[in-house]
Short mmCIF file of C-alpha atoms and ligand atoms in Angstrom, two decimals:
data_model
loop_
_atom_site.label_atom_id
_atom_site.label_comp_id
_atom_site.label_asym_id
_atom_site.label_seq_id
_atom_site.Cartn_x
_atom_site.Cartn_y
_atom_site.Cartn_z
CA MET A 1 123.68 63.99 95.59
CA THR A 2 126.09 64.22 92.64
CA ASP A 3 124.48 67.56 91.91
CA GLU A 4 125.36 68.79 95.38
CA ILE A 5 128.98 67.68 94.91
CA ALA A 6 129.21 69.47 91.57
CA LEU A 7 128.16 72.63 93.35
CA SER A 8 131.37 72.85 95.25
CA ASN A 9 133.40 72.51 92.06
CA GLY A 10 133.30 76.27 91.72
CA GLN A 11 131.81 76.25 88.20
CA THR A 12 131.01 79.62 86.71
CA MET A 13 129.03 80.74 83.69
CA THR A 14 130.69 83.63 81.92
CA ASP A 15 129.10 85.47 79.01
CA PRO A 16 130.89 86.80 75.90
CA PHE A 17 131.46 90.15 77.62
CA GLY A 18 133.26 88.59 80.58
CA ARG A 19 130.33 88.94 82.99
CA ASP A 20 129.90 86.05 85.43
CA ILE A 21 126.28 84.95 85.66
CA THR A 22 125.59 84.33 89.33
CA TYR A 23 122.03 85.55 89.71
CA LEU A 24 118.89 83.77 88.49
CA ARG A 25 115.43 85.28 88.65
CA VAL A 26 112.62 82.80 88.27
CA SER A 27 109.09 83.80 87.38
CA VAL A 28 107.15 80.92 88.95
CA THR A 29 103.79 82.02 87.53
CA ASP A 30 102.52 84.68 85.13
CA ARG A 31 99.31 85.03 87.18
CA CYS A 32 98.64 87.68 89.74
CA ASP A 33 95.95 88.77 92.18
CA PHE A 34 96.58 92.44 91.23
CA ARG A 35 96.40 94.20 87.88
CA CYS A 36 98.85 97.09 88.28
CA THR A 37 98.11 99.50 85.47
CA TYR A 38 101.76 99.89 84.34
CA CYS A 39 102.32 96.13 84.40
CA MET A 40 99.24 94.39 83.05
CA SER A 41 96.08 95.11 81.19
CA GLU A 42 92.90 94.48 83.14
CA HIS A 43 91.90 91.49 81.06
CA MET A 44 95.02 89.44 80.70
CA THR A 45 95.17 86.11 78.95
CA PHE A 46 97.37 83.91 81.05
CA LEU A 47 99.22 80.81 79.99
CA PRO A 48 97.29 77.54 79.98
CA LYS A 49 98.28 75.70 83.17
CA LYS A 50 99.56 72.72 81.19
CA GLU A 51 102.29 74.92 79.70
CA LEU A 52 103.79 75.50 83.12
CA LEU A 53 106.75 73.65 84.51
CA THR A 54 105.84 71.65 87.59
CA LEU A 55 107.37 72.69 90.89
CA GLU A 56 109.62 69.64 90.66
CA GLU A 57 110.81 70.72 87.21
CA LEU A 58 111.42 74.25 88.46
CA ASP A 59 113.45 72.85 91.32
CA ARG A 60 115.44 70.66 88.94
CA LEU A 61 116.19 73.57 86.62
CA CYS A 62 117.16 75.90 89.47
CA THR A 63 119.42 73.21 90.87
CA ILE A 64 121.17 72.87 87.51
CA PHE A 65 121.75 76.62 87.48
CA ILE A 66 123.12 76.48 91.01
CA ASP A 67 125.43 73.66 89.90
CA LYS A 68 126.63 75.96 87.16
CA GLY A 69 127.47 78.88 89.41
CA VAL A 70 124.28 80.69 90.42
CA ARG A 71 124.65 82.02 93.97
CA LYS A 72 121.57 84.18 94.29
CA LEU A 73 118.08 83.14 93.34
CA ARG A 74 115.00 85.34 93.31
CA LEU A 75 111.46 84.05 92.90
CA THR A 76 109.13 86.45 91.18
CA GLY A 77 106.20 86.46 88.79
CA GLY A 78 103.34 87.41 88.30
CA GLU A 79 102.80 87.09 91.99
CA PRO A 80 105.02 84.24 93.21
CA LEU A 81 102.95 83.63 96.34
CA VAL A 82 99.78 82.82 94.37
CA ARG A 83 101.37 79.77 92.75
CA LYS A 84 99.83 76.68 94.30
CA ASN A 85 102.14 74.92 96.79
CA ILE A 86 104.85 77.51 96.28
CA MET A 87 106.19 76.87 99.80
CA HIS A 88 107.13 73.38 98.65
CA LEU A 89 109.49 74.90 96.06
CA VAL A 90 110.87 77.38 98.59
CA GLU A 91 111.53 74.55 101.02
CA GLN A 92 113.22 72.46 98.33
CA LEU A 93 115.44 75.31 97.21
CA GLY A 94 116.23 76.05 100.84
CA ARG A 95 118.37 72.89 100.92
CA HIS A 96 120.97 74.70 98.81
CA LEU A 97 121.18 77.40 101.46
CA LYS A 98 121.90 74.76 104.06
CA THR A 99 124.82 73.37 102.06
CA GLY A 100 126.08 76.92 101.61
CA VAL A 101 126.31 76.79 97.81
CA LEU A 102 123.41 79.15 97.39
CA GLU A 103 124.11 82.40 99.18
CA GLU A 104 120.67 83.89 98.98
CA LEU A 105 117.12 82.80 98.25
CA THR A 106 114.74 85.71 98.04
CA LEU A 107 111.55 86.89 96.41
CA THR A 108 109.74 89.89 95.03
CA THR A 109 106.11 90.05 96.05
CA ASN A 110 103.16 92.39 96.08
CA GLY A 111 102.72 91.49 99.75
CA SER A 112 99.11 90.32 99.52
CA GLN A 113 99.86 86.80 100.80
CA LEU A 114 102.54 87.59 103.35
CA THR A 115 100.36 87.19 106.43
CA LYS A 116 99.92 83.61 105.32
CA TYR A 117 103.50 82.82 104.25
CA ALA A 118 105.99 85.11 106.02
CA ARG A 119 106.83 82.62 108.75
CA ASP A 120 107.27 79.71 106.33
CA LEU A 121 109.55 81.80 104.17
CA ALA A 122 111.74 82.60 107.16
CA ASN A 123 111.73 78.96 108.26
CA HIS A 124 112.93 77.85 104.84
CA GLY A 125 115.92 80.18 104.92
CA VAL A 126 114.65 83.33 103.20
CA ARG A 127 116.19 86.35 104.94
CA ARG A 128 115.24 89.32 102.79
CA ILE A 129 112.32 90.07 100.50
CA ASN A 130 111.28 92.91 98.23
CA VAL A 131 107.74 94.17 98.59
CA SER A 132 106.36 96.29 95.76
CA LEU A 133 104.36 99.24 97.01
CA ASP A 134 103.77 102.41 95.02
CA THR A 135 101.62 104.45 97.40
CA LEU A 136 100.47 104.56 101.03
CA ASP A 137 97.12 106.08 100.10
CA ALA A 138 94.44 103.36 100.13
CA GLY A 139 92.40 104.92 97.32
CA LYS A 140 95.40 105.44 95.08
CA PHE A 141 96.62 101.95 95.89
CA ARG A 142 93.33 100.55 94.63
CA GLU A 143 93.59 102.75 91.55
CA ILE A 144 97.10 101.65 90.58
CA THR A 145 96.72 97.93 91.44
CA ARG A 146 93.06 97.83 90.31
CA TRP A 147 92.37 94.85 92.60
CA GLY A 148 94.67 95.35 95.59
CA ASP A 149 93.88 96.18 99.22
CA LEU A 150 96.47 98.37 100.96
CA ALA A 151 95.55 97.29 104.50
CA ARG A 152 96.19 93.69 103.60
CA VAL A 153 99.61 94.49 102.18
CA LEU A 154 100.53 96.55 105.25
CA ASP A 155 99.47 93.62 107.45
CA GLY A 156 101.66 91.40 105.29
CA ILE A 157 104.64 93.70 105.75
CA LYS A 158 104.07 93.63 109.51
CA ALA A 159 103.90 89.82 109.45
CA ALA A 160 107.15 89.66 107.51
CA GLN A 161 108.85 91.99 110.00
CA ASP A 162 107.56 89.88 112.89
CA ALA A 163 108.98 86.79 111.19
CA GLY A 164 112.38 88.49 111.10
CA LEU A 165 112.51 89.09 107.35
CA LYS A 166 114.37 92.15 106.12
CA ILE A 167 112.21 94.11 103.71
CA LYS A 168 113.00 96.43 100.87
CA ILE A 169 110.15 98.50 99.48
CA ASN A 170 110.14 98.82 95.69
CA ALA A 171 108.17 101.69 94.21
CA VAL A 172 107.76 102.48 90.55
CA ALA A 173 108.12 106.25 90.15
CA LEU A 174 105.06 107.49 88.29
CA LYS A 175 104.76 111.08 87.21
CA ASP A 176 101.74 112.88 88.69
CA PHE A 177 100.79 109.74 90.59
CA ASN A 178 103.24 109.13 93.41
CA ASP A 179 106.15 111.52 92.80
CA ALA A 180 104.87 114.01 95.37
CA GLU A 181 104.33 111.23 97.90
CA LEU A 182 107.72 109.55 97.57
CA PRO A 183 109.46 111.67 100.26
CA GLU A 184 106.77 110.62 102.76
CA MET A 185 107.08 106.98 101.71
CA LEU A 186 110.81 107.20 102.17
CA ARG A 187 110.40 108.51 105.73
CA TRP A 188 107.86 105.78 106.45
CA ALA A 189 110.05 102.96 105.07
CA HIS A 190 113.23 104.16 106.75
CA GLY A 191 111.33 104.82 109.97
CA GLN A 192 110.53 101.10 110.04
CA GLY A 193 114.05 99.98 109.21
CA MET A 194 113.24 99.13 105.57
CA ASP A 195 115.37 100.15 102.61
CA MET A 196 113.59 101.55 99.61
CA THR A 197 114.21 101.44 95.88
CA VAL A 198 112.59 103.51 93.17
CA ILE A 199 112.26 102.19 89.63
CA GLU A 200 111.63 103.85 86.27
CA THR A 201 108.74 102.43 84.26
CA MET A 202 109.92 100.20 81.47
CA PRO A 203 108.17 99.80 78.13
CA MET A 204 107.16 96.15 78.45
CA GLY A 205 103.92 94.70 77.08
CA GLU A 206 100.78 96.39 75.82
CA ILE A 207 98.77 98.11 78.54
CA GLU A 208 95.72 100.36 78.36
CA GLU A 209 97.51 103.62 79.07
CA ASP A 210 100.33 105.49 77.39
CA ARG A 211 103.52 105.01 79.38
CA THR A 212 105.05 108.25 78.20
CA ASP A 213 102.45 110.04 80.35
CA ARG A 214 103.74 108.37 83.50
CA TYR A 215 107.43 108.16 82.77
CA LEU A 216 109.52 110.01 85.33
CA PRO A 217 113.29 110.06 84.87
CA LEU A 218 114.85 109.30 88.24
CA SER A 219 117.41 112.04 87.72
CA MET A 220 114.48 114.46 88.15
CA LEU A 221 113.21 112.61 91.20
CA ARG A 222 116.67 112.67 92.72
CA ALA A 223 116.96 116.40 92.13
CA ASN A 224 113.62 116.90 93.85
CA LEU A 225 114.50 114.68 96.80
CA SER A 226 117.78 116.56 97.19
CA LYS A 227 115.78 119.64 98.13
CA GLN A 228 114.57 117.90 101.30
CA PHE A 229 117.21 115.25 101.97
CA THR A 230 120.96 114.93 101.95
CA LEU A 231 121.73 112.06 99.59
CA GLU A 232 125.18 110.58 99.72
CA ASP A 233 126.31 108.02 97.11
CA ILE A 234 127.43 104.78 98.76
CA PRO A 235 128.99 101.67 97.24
CA TYR A 236 126.34 99.36 98.81
CA LYS A 237 125.31 96.49 96.46
CA THR A 238 122.70 93.76 96.75
CA GLY A 239 123.60 91.92 93.56
CA GLY A 240 120.91 93.76 91.62
CA PRO A 241 121.07 96.83 89.39
CA ALA A 242 120.21 99.49 92.00
CA ARG A 243 122.65 102.29 92.82
CA TYR A 244 122.31 103.39 96.40
CA VAL A 245 122.48 106.57 98.37
CA GLU A 246 122.33 107.00 102.10
CA VAL A 247 119.74 109.48 103.24
CA LYS A 248 121.42 111.44 106.04
CA GLU A 249 118.17 112.64 107.67
CA THR A 250 116.66 109.15 108.00
CA GLY A 251 119.81 107.02 108.19
CA GLY A 252 118.29 104.63 105.62
CA ARG A 253 119.26 103.57 102.11
CA LEU A 254 117.54 104.54 98.90
CA GLY A 255 118.23 102.69 95.64
CA PHE A 256 117.68 103.98 92.12
CA ILE A 257 116.99 101.54 89.30
CA THR A 258 117.40 103.52 86.13
CA PRO A 259 117.11 101.29 83.07
CA MET A 260 115.93 104.22 80.97
CA THR A 261 118.25 107.05 81.95
CA HIS A 262 121.35 105.11 82.84
CA ASN A 263 122.39 101.96 81.10
CA PHE A 264 123.39 99.59 83.88
CA CYS A 265 124.04 96.62 81.61
CA GLU A 266 127.83 96.59 81.91
CA SER A 267 127.63 94.93 85.31
CA CYS A 268 124.70 92.62 84.52
CA ASN A 269 125.12 89.29 86.31
CA ARG A 270 121.66 87.85 85.80
CA VAL A 271 119.39 85.81 83.58
CA ARG A 272 115.66 85.18 83.85
CA LEU A 273 113.69 81.97 83.69
CA THR A 274 109.96 81.92 83.02
CA CYS A 275 107.43 79.47 84.43
CA THR A 276 107.40 77.66 81.07
CA GLY A 277 111.15 77.09 81.14
CA THR A 278 112.11 79.85 78.72
CA LEU A 279 115.39 81.54 79.54
CA TYR A 280 115.72 85.26 78.77
CA MET A 281 119.26 86.48 78.78
CA CYS A 282 118.15 90.12 79.02
CA LEU A 283 114.99 91.74 80.40
CA GLY A 284 115.05 94.23 77.56
CA GLN A 285 115.55 91.89 74.59
CA ASP A 286 113.37 89.24 72.97
CA ASP A 287 116.04 86.59 72.39
CA ALA A 288 115.34 83.51 74.51
CA ALA A 289 116.21 79.84 74.86
CA ASP A 290 113.83 76.98 75.51
CA LEU A 291 114.98 74.85 78.43
CA ARG A 292 111.75 72.90 78.90
CA GLY A 293 112.41 70.78 75.78
CA PRO A 294 115.88 69.62 76.83
CA LEU A 295 114.71 69.25 80.44
CA ARG A 296 111.92 66.88 79.47
CA ALA A 297 113.91 65.06 76.78
CA SER A 298 116.17 63.29 79.21
CA GLU A 299 116.40 62.35 82.86
CA GLY A 300 119.99 63.48 82.96
CA ASN A 301 120.94 67.14 83.05
CA GLU A 302 123.45 67.18 80.22
CA LEU A 303 121.09 68.45 77.49
CA VAL A 304 119.85 71.31 79.67
CA SER A 305 123.35 72.20 80.70
CA VAL A 306 124.43 72.48 77.05
CA ALA A 307 121.34 74.56 76.23
CA ILE A 308 122.15 76.93 79.12
CA ASP A 309 125.75 77.30 77.96
CA GLU A 310 124.59 78.12 74.43
CA ALA A 311 122.14 80.69 75.78
CA ILE A 312 124.70 82.39 78.01
CA GLY A 313 126.99 82.47 74.97
CA ARG A 314 124.43 84.76 73.29
CA LYS A 315 123.74 87.08 76.23
CA PRO A 316 123.55 90.52 74.63
CA LYS A 317 125.66 93.43 75.71
CA GLY A 318 122.60 95.41 76.81
CA HIS A 319 119.03 96.41 76.28
CA ASP A 320 117.68 99.13 74.09
CA PHE A 321 114.58 100.27 75.89
CA ILE A 322 113.07 103.45 74.58
CA ILE A 323 109.92 105.20 75.63
CA ASP A 324 109.10 106.90 72.42
CA ARG A 325 106.25 109.31 71.85
CA ARG A 326 106.33 108.65 68.11
CA THR A 327 106.06 104.84 68.08
CA ARG A 328 104.04 104.45 71.32
CA ARG A 329 104.85 100.77 71.12
CA PRO A 330 106.48 98.81 73.93
CA SER A 331 110.15 98.01 73.20
CA VAL A 332 109.56 94.48 74.41
CA SER A 333 106.25 92.84 73.63
CA ARG A 334 106.03 90.55 76.66
CA HIS A 335 104.70 91.91 79.94
CA MET A 336 106.93 92.28 82.97
CA SER A 337 104.85 89.55 84.65
CA VAL A 338 106.26 87.00 82.18
CA THR A 339 109.88 87.47 83.16
CA GLY A 340 109.42 89.10 86.56
CA GLY A 341 110.98 92.34 87.76
N1 LIG B 401 104.06 90.61 91.68
C1 LIG B 401 105.31 90.85 92.28
C2 LIG B 401 105.47 92.30 92.65
O1 LIG B 401 104.68 93.13 92.18
O2 LIG B 401 106.39 92.58 93.39
C3 LIG B 401 106.51 90.40 91.48
C4 LIG B 401 106.46 90.63 89.99
S1 LIG B 401 106.41 92.32 89.49
C5 LIG B 401 106.39 92.13 87.72
C6 LIG B 401 108.06 92.83 89.86
C7 LIG B 401 108.30 94.32 89.87
O3 LIG B 401 108.21 94.81 88.56
C8 LIG B 401 107.35 95.12 90.71
O4 LIG B 401 108.11 95.89 91.63
C9 LIG B 401 106.65 96.00 89.73
O5 LIG B 401 106.34 97.25 90.27
C10 LIG B 401 107.66 96.09 88.62
N2 LIG B 401 107.10 96.39 87.30
C11 LIG B 401 106.07 95.80 86.66
N3 LIG B 401 105.89 96.33 85.43
C12 LIG B 401 106.83 97.29 85.28
C13 LIG B 401 107.18 98.20 84.25
N4 LIG B 401 106.53 98.21 83.09
N5 LIG B 401 108.21 99.04 84.47
C14 LIG B 401 108.91 99.02 85.64
N6 LIG B 401 108.65 98.18 86.65
C15 LIG B 401 107.61 97.33 86.48
FE1 LIG B 402 100.99 91.74 89.72
FE2 LIG B 402 103.42 92.54 90.42
FE3 LIG B 402 102.47 93.08 87.94
FE4 LIG B 402 101.41 94.31 90.02
S1 LIG B 402 103.53 94.48 89.32
S2 LIG B 402 100.26 93.30 88.36
S3 LIG B 402 101.53 92.81 91.60
S4 LIG B 402 102.92 91.09 88.77
#
């Protein structure tokens, strides 16, 4: 209960560049039931289960972050909904929504398990979710996810809508794969009352293919979309890095996440926690802090709190992602599934 009281003390974590850290993304598992080609290699070696924080430990860590000023929490992965008993964690974290100290609990999912969990998510206080979907063509969907089934994801989206969840569709823009289809996807998403965001591929982790072949600068995509749609910049913000436009013809919103072409780091308000309790202060840098050690070393939260403060004190100014034809190496060696999107 003392934790809950501390929440209302209005604590904030501020990094050396004056940015308040109010947003925590938690990768609850590195495992996934898909193998998207830009994200993972087909034969991934996942962490031994004993390395993982328990759901209780994840709850304790998240609660400490909320005590320290986090107001928005996103569960991600790997695929968050394949973690065993994940609804228990969602329910536990939902108590912070009830007290009002946490403003938003949300998740990013591939949608494969939504028919099973959409209603529980809504019952535990989740209001909005992001569903990653790169194509509406069943064959191409299988190709890009390797193991995914489009019909199942579309059923999941329907279940989430029926449960009253607001959905944003996230699509990675992939040259010569889905760029021609994105206008149609946009009409589909907006036609169903869903916002959409497009993302540039980021050079994270070794995969089988060469990312430079697929990299599509969103400035080019935007120029192409402008031939069919009227895009008007709007100040809409969801706490994440997307910059939004309103699409006049559909009345919906389209977000652009442009880590490669536009450095959005100046307004970064987030840090990322992995399922082993490692805190990454930046998606695009390797520096990290171990929180599992201090968490397990004491029943009190003081050691963790100090470790978090030290980590935030080293949050870098920004990332330096490059997709480079000469090096062909990922800028960051870990896969996106370690720290989540
Ligand atoms: N499995 C869940 C999903 O797919 O939504 C959550 C984790 S996934 C790593 C989060 C997001 O990261 C997805 O939207 C995915 O498309 C995106 N992503 C994965 N690898 C990426 C990469 N190398 N560059 C850009 N986005 C990537
Ligand atoms: Fe799994 Fe998401 Fe990565 Fe696809 S993008 S392999 S669904 S973690």
